[in-house]
Short mmCIF file of C-alpha atoms in Angstrom, two decimals:
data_model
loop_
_atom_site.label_atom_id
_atom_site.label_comp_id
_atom_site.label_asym_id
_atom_site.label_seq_id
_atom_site.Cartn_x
_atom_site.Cartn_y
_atom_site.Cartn_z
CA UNK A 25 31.14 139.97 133.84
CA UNK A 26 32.39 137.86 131.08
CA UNK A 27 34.21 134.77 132.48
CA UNK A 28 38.21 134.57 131.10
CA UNK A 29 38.31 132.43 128.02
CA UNK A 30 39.00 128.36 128.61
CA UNK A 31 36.73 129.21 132.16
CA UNK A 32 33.39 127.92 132.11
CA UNK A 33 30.82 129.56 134.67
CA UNK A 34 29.29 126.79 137.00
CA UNK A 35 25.97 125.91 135.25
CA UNK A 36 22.80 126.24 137.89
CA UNK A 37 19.61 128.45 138.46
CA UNK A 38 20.12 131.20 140.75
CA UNK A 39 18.17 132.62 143.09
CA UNK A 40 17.30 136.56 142.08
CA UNK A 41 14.33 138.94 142.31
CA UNK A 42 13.47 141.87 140.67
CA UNK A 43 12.07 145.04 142.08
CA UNK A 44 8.29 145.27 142.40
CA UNK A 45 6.44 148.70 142.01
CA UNK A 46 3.14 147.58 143.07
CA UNK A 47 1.36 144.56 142.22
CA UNK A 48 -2.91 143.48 141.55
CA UNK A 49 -4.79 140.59 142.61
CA UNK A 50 -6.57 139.46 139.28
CA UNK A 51 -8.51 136.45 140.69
CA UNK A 52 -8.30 134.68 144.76
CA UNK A 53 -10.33 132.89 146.32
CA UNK A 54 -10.91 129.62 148.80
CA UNK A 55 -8.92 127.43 146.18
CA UNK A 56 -5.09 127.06 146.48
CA UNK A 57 -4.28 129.53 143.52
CA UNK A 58 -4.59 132.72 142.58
CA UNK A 59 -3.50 134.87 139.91
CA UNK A 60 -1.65 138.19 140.39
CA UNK A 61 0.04 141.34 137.99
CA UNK A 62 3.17 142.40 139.52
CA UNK A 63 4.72 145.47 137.60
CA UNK A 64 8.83 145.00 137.95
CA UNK A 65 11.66 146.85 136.36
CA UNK A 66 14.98 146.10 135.49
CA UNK A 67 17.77 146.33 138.03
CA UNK A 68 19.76 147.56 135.13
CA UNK A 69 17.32 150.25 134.11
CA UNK A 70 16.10 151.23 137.68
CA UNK A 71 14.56 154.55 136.55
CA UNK A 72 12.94 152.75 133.17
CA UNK A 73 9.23 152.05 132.69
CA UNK A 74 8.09 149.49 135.01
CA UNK A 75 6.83 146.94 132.85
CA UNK A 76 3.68 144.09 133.71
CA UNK A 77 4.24 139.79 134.23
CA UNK A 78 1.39 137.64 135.09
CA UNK A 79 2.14 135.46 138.40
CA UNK A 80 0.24 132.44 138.84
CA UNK A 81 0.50 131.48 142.40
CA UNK A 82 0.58 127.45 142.54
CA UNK A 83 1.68 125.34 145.74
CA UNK A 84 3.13 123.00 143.63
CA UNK A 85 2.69 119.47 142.73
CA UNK A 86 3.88 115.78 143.40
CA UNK A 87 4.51 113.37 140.52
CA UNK A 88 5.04 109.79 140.91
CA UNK A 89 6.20 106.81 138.86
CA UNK A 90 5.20 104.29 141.13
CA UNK A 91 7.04 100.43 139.37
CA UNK A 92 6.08 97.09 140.07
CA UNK A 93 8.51 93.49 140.51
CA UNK A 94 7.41 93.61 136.42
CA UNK A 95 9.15 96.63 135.74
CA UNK A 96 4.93 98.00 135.06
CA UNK A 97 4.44 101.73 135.88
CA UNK A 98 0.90 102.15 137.46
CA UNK A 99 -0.88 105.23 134.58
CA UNK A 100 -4.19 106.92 134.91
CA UNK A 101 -6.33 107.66 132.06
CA UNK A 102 -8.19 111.07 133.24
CA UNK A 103 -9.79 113.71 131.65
CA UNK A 104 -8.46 117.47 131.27
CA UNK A 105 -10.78 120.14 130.59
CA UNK A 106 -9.10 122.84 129.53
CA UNK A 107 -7.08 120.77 126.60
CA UNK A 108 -10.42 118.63 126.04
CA UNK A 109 -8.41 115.22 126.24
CA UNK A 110 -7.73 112.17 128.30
CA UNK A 111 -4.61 111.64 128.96
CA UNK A 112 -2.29 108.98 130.35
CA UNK A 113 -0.90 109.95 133.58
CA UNK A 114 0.55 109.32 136.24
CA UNK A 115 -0.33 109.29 140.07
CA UNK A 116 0.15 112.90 140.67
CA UNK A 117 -1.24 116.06 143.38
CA UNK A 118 -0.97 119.30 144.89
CA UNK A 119 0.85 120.48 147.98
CA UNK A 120 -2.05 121.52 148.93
CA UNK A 121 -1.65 120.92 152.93
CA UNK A 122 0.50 123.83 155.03
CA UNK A 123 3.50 122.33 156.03
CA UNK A 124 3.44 118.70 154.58
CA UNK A 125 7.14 117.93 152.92
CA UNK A 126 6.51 116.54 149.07
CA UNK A 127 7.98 113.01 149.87
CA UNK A 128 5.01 112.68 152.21
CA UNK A 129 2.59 114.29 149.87
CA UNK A 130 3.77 111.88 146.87
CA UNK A 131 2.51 108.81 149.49
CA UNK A 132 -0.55 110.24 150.18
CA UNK A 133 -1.84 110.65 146.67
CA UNK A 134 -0.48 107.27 145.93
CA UNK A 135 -2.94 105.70 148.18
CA UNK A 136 -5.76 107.97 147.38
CA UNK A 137 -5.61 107.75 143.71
CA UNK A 138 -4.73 104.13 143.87
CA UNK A 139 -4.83 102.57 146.63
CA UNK A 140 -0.65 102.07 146.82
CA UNK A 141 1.77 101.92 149.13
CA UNK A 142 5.37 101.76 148.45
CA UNK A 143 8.83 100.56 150.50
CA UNK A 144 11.19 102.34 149.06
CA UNK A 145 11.08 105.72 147.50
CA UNK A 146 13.54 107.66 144.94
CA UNK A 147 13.85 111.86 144.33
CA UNK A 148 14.08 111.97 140.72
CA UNK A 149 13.65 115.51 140.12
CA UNK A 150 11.97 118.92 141.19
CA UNK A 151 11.19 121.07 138.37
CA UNK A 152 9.44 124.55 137.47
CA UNK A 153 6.41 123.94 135.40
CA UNK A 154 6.62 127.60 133.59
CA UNK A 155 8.67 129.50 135.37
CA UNK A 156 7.46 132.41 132.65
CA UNK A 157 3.60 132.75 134.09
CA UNK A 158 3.91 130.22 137.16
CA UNK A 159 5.41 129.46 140.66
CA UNK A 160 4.73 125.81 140.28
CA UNK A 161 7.49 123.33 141.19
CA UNK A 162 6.91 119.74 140.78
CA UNK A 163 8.47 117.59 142.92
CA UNK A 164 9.13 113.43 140.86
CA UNK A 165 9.42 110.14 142.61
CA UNK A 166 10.09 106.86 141.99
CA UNK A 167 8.12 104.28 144.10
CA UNK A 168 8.94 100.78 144.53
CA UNK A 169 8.24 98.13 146.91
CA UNK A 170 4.15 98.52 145.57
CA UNK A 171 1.47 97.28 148.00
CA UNK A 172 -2.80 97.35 147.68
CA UNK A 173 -3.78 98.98 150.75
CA UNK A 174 -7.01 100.69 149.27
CA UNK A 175 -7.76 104.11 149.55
CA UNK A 176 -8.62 104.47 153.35
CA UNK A 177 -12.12 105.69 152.70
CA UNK A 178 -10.80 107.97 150.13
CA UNK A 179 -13.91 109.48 147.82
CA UNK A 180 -12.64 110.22 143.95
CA UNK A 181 -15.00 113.22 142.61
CA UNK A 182 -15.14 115.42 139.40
CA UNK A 183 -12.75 114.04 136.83
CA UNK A 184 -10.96 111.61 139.00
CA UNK A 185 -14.36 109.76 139.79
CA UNK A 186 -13.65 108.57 135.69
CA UNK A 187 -10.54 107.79 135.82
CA UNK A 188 -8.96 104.38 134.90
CA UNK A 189 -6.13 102.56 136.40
CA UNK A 190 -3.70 100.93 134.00
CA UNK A 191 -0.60 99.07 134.42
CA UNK A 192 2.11 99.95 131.38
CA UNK A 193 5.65 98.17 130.84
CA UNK A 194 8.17 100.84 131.39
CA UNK A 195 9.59 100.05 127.68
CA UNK A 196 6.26 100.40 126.04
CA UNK A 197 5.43 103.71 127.97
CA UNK A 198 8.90 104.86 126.83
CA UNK A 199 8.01 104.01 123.72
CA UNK A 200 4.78 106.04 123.35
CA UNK A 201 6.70 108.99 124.98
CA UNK A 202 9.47 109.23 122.43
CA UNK A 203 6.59 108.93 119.48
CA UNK A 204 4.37 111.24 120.81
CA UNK A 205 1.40 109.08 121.84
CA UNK A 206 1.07 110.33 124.96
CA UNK A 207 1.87 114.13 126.01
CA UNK A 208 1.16 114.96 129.59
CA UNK A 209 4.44 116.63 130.60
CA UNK A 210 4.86 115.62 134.17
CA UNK A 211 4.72 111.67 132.69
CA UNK A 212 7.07 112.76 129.79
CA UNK A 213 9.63 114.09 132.40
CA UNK A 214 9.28 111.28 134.55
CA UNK A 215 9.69 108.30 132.11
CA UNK A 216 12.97 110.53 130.67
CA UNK A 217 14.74 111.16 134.24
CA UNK A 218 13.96 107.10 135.49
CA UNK A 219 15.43 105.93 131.64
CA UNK A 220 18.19 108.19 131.94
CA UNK A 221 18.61 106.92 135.93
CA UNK A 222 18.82 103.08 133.67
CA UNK A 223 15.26 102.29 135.71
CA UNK A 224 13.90 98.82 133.70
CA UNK A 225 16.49 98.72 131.54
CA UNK A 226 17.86 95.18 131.44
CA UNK A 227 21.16 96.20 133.55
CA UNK A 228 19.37 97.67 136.42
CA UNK A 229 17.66 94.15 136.37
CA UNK A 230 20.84 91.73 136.01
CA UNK A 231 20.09 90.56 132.98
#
Protein backbone atom coordinates (compact mmCIF):
# COMPACT_ATOMS: atom_id res chain seq x y z
CA UNK A 1 0.00 0.00 0.00
CA UNK A 2 1.26 3.34 -0.95
CA UNK A 3 2.04 5.41 2.19
CA UNK A 4 -0.17 9.02 2.25
CA UNK A 5 1.92 11.75 0.73
CA UNK A 6 4.32 13.93 3.34
CA UNK A 7 4.50 10.09 5.27
CA UNK A 8 7.65 8.42 4.91
CA UNK A 9 7.63 4.49 5.55
CA UNK A 10 10.20 3.58 8.38
CA UNK A 11 13.37 2.59 6.41
CA UNK A 12 14.70 -1.16 7.56
CA UNK A 13 15.07 -4.77 6.09
CA UNK A 14 12.29 -6.95 6.85
CA UNK A 15 12.08 -10.22 7.58
CA UNK A 16 9.98 -12.26 4.62
CA UNK A 17 10.15 -15.63 2.85
CA UNK A 18 8.89 -16.83 -0.15
CA UNK A 19 7.24 -20.11 -0.87
CA UNK A 20 9.48 -23.03 -1.78
CA UNK A 21 8.28 -25.82 -4.25
CA UNK A 22 11.06 -28.12 -3.75
CA UNK A 23 14.59 -27.44 -3.53
CA UNK A 24 18.31 -29.56 -4.77
CA UNK A 25 21.44 -29.99 -3.04
CA UNK A 26 24.08 -28.96 -5.78
CA UNK A 27 27.28 -29.56 -3.72
CA UNK A 28 27.64 -30.64 0.58
CA UNK A 29 29.98 -31.98 2.17
CA UNK A 30 32.25 -32.05 5.62
CA UNK A 31 33.06 -28.23 5.04
CA UNK A 32 30.75 -25.52 6.53
CA UNK A 33 28.99 -24.64 3.12
CA UNK A 34 27.05 -25.95 0.73
CA UNK A 35 25.29 -24.87 -2.21
CA UNK A 36 21.56 -25.46 -2.87
CA UNK A 37 18.63 -24.60 -5.90
CA UNK A 38 15.50 -23.72 -4.25
CA UNK A 39 12.62 -23.15 -6.87
CA UNK A 40 10.19 -20.23 -5.21
CA UNK A 41 7.29 -18.34 -6.62
CA UNK A 42 5.83 -15.19 -6.06
CA UNK A 43 3.34 -14.66 -3.27
CA UNK A 44 1.70 -12.38 -5.72
CA UNK A 45 1.54 -14.89 -8.53
CA UNK A 46 0.93 -18.06 -6.36
CA UNK A 47 -0.25 -20.20 -9.31
CA UNK A 48 2.78 -18.70 -11.72
CA UNK A 49 5.82 -20.71 -12.83
CA UNK A 50 7.98 -21.44 -10.01
CA UNK A 51 11.09 -19.95 -10.94
CA UNK A 52 15.07 -21.19 -9.75
CA UNK A 53 17.73 -18.95 -7.12
CA UNK A 54 21.00 -20.33 -6.18
CA UNK A 55 21.45 -20.44 -2.17
CA UNK A 56 24.81 -20.50 -0.90
CA UNK A 57 24.65 -21.68 2.60
CA UNK A 58 27.50 -19.71 4.65
CA UNK A 59 27.70 -19.54 8.63
CA UNK A 60 28.86 -16.29 8.38
CA UNK A 61 31.89 -14.39 9.19
CA UNK A 62 33.67 -12.08 11.83
CA UNK A 63 35.57 -8.96 10.75
CA UNK A 64 37.76 -7.03 12.93
CA UNK A 65 39.56 -3.69 12.96
CA UNK A 66 41.62 -4.32 15.77
CA UNK A 67 43.56 -0.22 16.66
CA UNK A 68 46.49 0.40 18.55
CA UNK A 69 47.43 3.65 21.31
CA UNK A 70 48.86 4.93 17.54
CA UNK A 71 45.65 5.01 16.02
CA UNK A 72 47.56 1.73 13.62
CA UNK A 73 45.00 -0.88 12.39
CA UNK A 74 46.71 -4.38 12.52
CA UNK A 75 46.20 -5.66 8.15
CA UNK A 76 47.08 -8.98 6.70
CA UNK A 77 48.50 -9.37 3.38
CA UNK A 78 47.00 -12.97 2.22
CA UNK A 79 46.45 -14.57 -0.81
CA UNK A 80 42.91 -15.30 -2.54
CA UNK A 81 42.62 -17.89 -5.03
CA UNK A 82 39.75 -17.50 -6.73
CA UNK A 83 40.50 -13.56 -7.62
CA UNK A 84 44.36 -14.54 -8.00
CA UNK A 85 45.49 -11.56 -5.65
CA UNK A 86 46.87 -10.64 -2.29
CA UNK A 87 45.08 -8.53 -0.62
CA UNK A 88 45.22 -6.32 2.46
CA UNK A 89 42.97 -7.48 5.07
CA UNK A 90 41.96 -7.53 8.00
CA UNK A 91 41.82 -10.11 10.97
CA UNK A 92 38.76 -11.86 9.88
CA UNK A 93 36.84 -15.79 10.25
CA UNK A 94 34.00 -17.98 10.05
CA UNK A 95 31.34 -18.89 12.58
CA UNK A 96 32.31 -21.92 12.06
CA UNK A 97 31.70 -23.40 15.80
CA UNK A 98 27.76 -24.42 16.76
CA UNK A 99 26.69 -22.10 19.15
CA UNK A 100 29.65 -19.60 19.65
CA UNK A 101 28.11 -15.78 19.67
CA UNK A 102 30.28 -13.54 16.94
CA UNK A 103 31.74 -11.18 19.70
CA UNK A 104 33.47 -14.31 20.97
CA UNK A 105 34.35 -15.59 17.58
CA UNK A 106 35.91 -12.03 16.55
CA UNK A 107 38.46 -12.74 19.85
CA UNK A 108 39.29 -15.95 18.89
CA UNK A 109 40.53 -15.24 15.40
CA UNK A 110 42.24 -12.24 16.76
CA UNK A 111 44.56 -14.35 18.70
CA UNK A 112 44.92 -17.03 16.17
CA UNK A 113 45.69 -14.93 13.25
CA UNK A 114 47.72 -12.60 15.35
CA UNK A 115 48.39 -13.33 18.37
CA UNK A 116 45.97 -10.26 19.94
CA UNK A 117 44.04 -9.67 22.61
CA UNK A 118 41.92 -6.72 23.12
CA UNK A 119 40.13 -4.77 26.37
CA UNK A 120 37.56 -3.25 24.99
CA UNK A 121 35.47 -4.19 22.05
CA UNK A 122 32.95 -2.10 19.68
CA UNK A 123 29.80 -3.64 17.26
CA UNK A 124 30.27 -1.67 14.26
CA UNK A 125 28.09 -3.41 11.96
CA UNK A 126 26.50 -6.83 10.76
CA UNK A 127 26.00 -6.98 7.17
CA UNK A 128 24.79 -9.46 4.28
CA UNK A 129 27.62 -10.21 2.00
CA UNK A 130 25.17 -10.94 -1.19
CA UNK A 131 22.09 -11.36 -0.04
CA UNK A 132 21.30 -12.24 -4.03
CA UNK A 133 23.30 -15.85 -4.07
CA UNK A 134 24.34 -15.97 -0.22
CA UNK A 135 23.23 -16.35 3.48
CA UNK A 136 26.41 -14.83 4.70
CA UNK A 137 26.23 -12.14 7.41
CA UNK A 138 29.31 -10.56 8.62
CA UNK A 139 29.43 -9.51 11.86
CA UNK A 140 32.43 -5.94 12.30
CA UNK A 141 34.30 -5.01 15.40
CA UNK A 142 36.36 -2.61 16.63
CA UNK A 143 39.13 -3.80 19.07
CA UNK A 144 41.06 -1.72 21.32
CA UNK A 145 42.99 -2.14 24.37
CA UNK A 146 45.65 -4.50 21.92
CA UNK A 147 47.83 -7.01 23.79
CA UNK A 148 50.65 -9.87 22.29
CA UNK A 149 49.51 -12.95 23.81
CA UNK A 150 50.68 -15.29 20.86
CA UNK A 151 48.62 -17.64 19.25
CA UNK A 152 48.18 -20.39 22.01
CA UNK A 153 49.72 -23.11 19.91
CA UNK A 154 47.69 -21.98 17.05
CA UNK A 155 49.08 -23.71 13.54
CA UNK A 156 48.46 -21.20 10.31
CA UNK A 157 48.09 -23.63 7.11
CA UNK A 158 47.21 -23.16 3.35
CA UNK A 159 47.14 -19.48 2.53
CA UNK A 160 47.31 -18.14 6.00
CA UNK A 161 50.74 -20.02 6.58
CA UNK A 162 51.94 -16.82 3.93
CA UNK A 163 50.44 -14.33 5.27
CA UNK A 164 52.06 -11.06 6.56
CA UNK A 165 51.24 -8.96 9.47
CA UNK A 166 51.30 -5.21 8.93
CA UNK A 167 50.53 -2.34 11.03
CA UNK A 168 48.71 0.69 8.83
CA UNK A 169 47.78 4.33 10.22
CA UNK A 170 44.07 4.49 10.11
CA UNK A 171 44.44 7.79 7.80
CA UNK A 172 46.69 6.13 5.33
CA UNK A 173 44.45 2.92 5.13
CA UNK A 174 41.56 5.37 4.60
CA UNK A 175 43.36 6.77 2.17
CA UNK A 176 44.08 3.70 -0.01
CA UNK A 177 40.35 2.75 0.48
CA UNK A 178 38.86 5.89 -0.98
CA UNK A 179 41.54 5.54 -4.11
CA UNK A 180 41.05 2.15 -4.71
CA UNK A 181 44.38 0.61 -3.67
CA UNK A 182 43.08 -1.85 -1.74
CA UNK A 183 39.58 -3.70 -2.45
CA UNK A 184 38.74 -6.45 -0.06
CA UNK A 185 35.18 -5.51 0.91
CA UNK A 186 34.94 -6.55 4.48
CA UNK A 187 38.20 -3.94 5.09
CA UNK A 188 36.43 -1.33 2.81
CA UNK A 189 33.27 -1.55 5.07
CA UNK A 190 35.13 -1.51 8.10
CA UNK A 191 37.50 1.50 7.59
CA UNK A 192 34.00 3.43 6.25
CA UNK A 193 31.69 2.52 9.43
CA UNK A 194 34.92 3.35 12.18
CA UNK A 195 35.55 6.93 9.93
CA UNK A 196 32.04 7.60 9.88
CA UNK A 197 31.90 6.46 13.94
CA UNK A 198 35.00 9.67 13.93
CA UNK A 199 37.52 6.51 15.02
CA UNK A 200 41.33 8.30 14.61
CA UNK A 201 40.13 11.28 13.58
CA UNK A 202 41.82 14.04 15.56
CA UNK A 203 38.51 14.76 17.75
CA UNK A 204 38.05 11.31 18.95
CA UNK A 205 41.75 11.87 20.10
CA UNK A 206 41.49 15.47 21.84
CA UNK A 207 43.42 17.09 19.66
Amino acid sequence: MDQPRGQAPPLGDVAESWPVTDSEDLHRDDWVVALRADRITRPGDPDGEPFRRLVLEHPGAVVVLAVDERDRACCLLQYRHPAQRRFVELPAGLCDEPGEEPLAVAQRELQEEVGLAASSWAHLATTYSSPGLSTEQMHFYLARGLTDVGRDDFDLEHEEAEMSVVWVPLTELRAAVLDGRVADAPLVLAVLLADARGVGAPSARGE
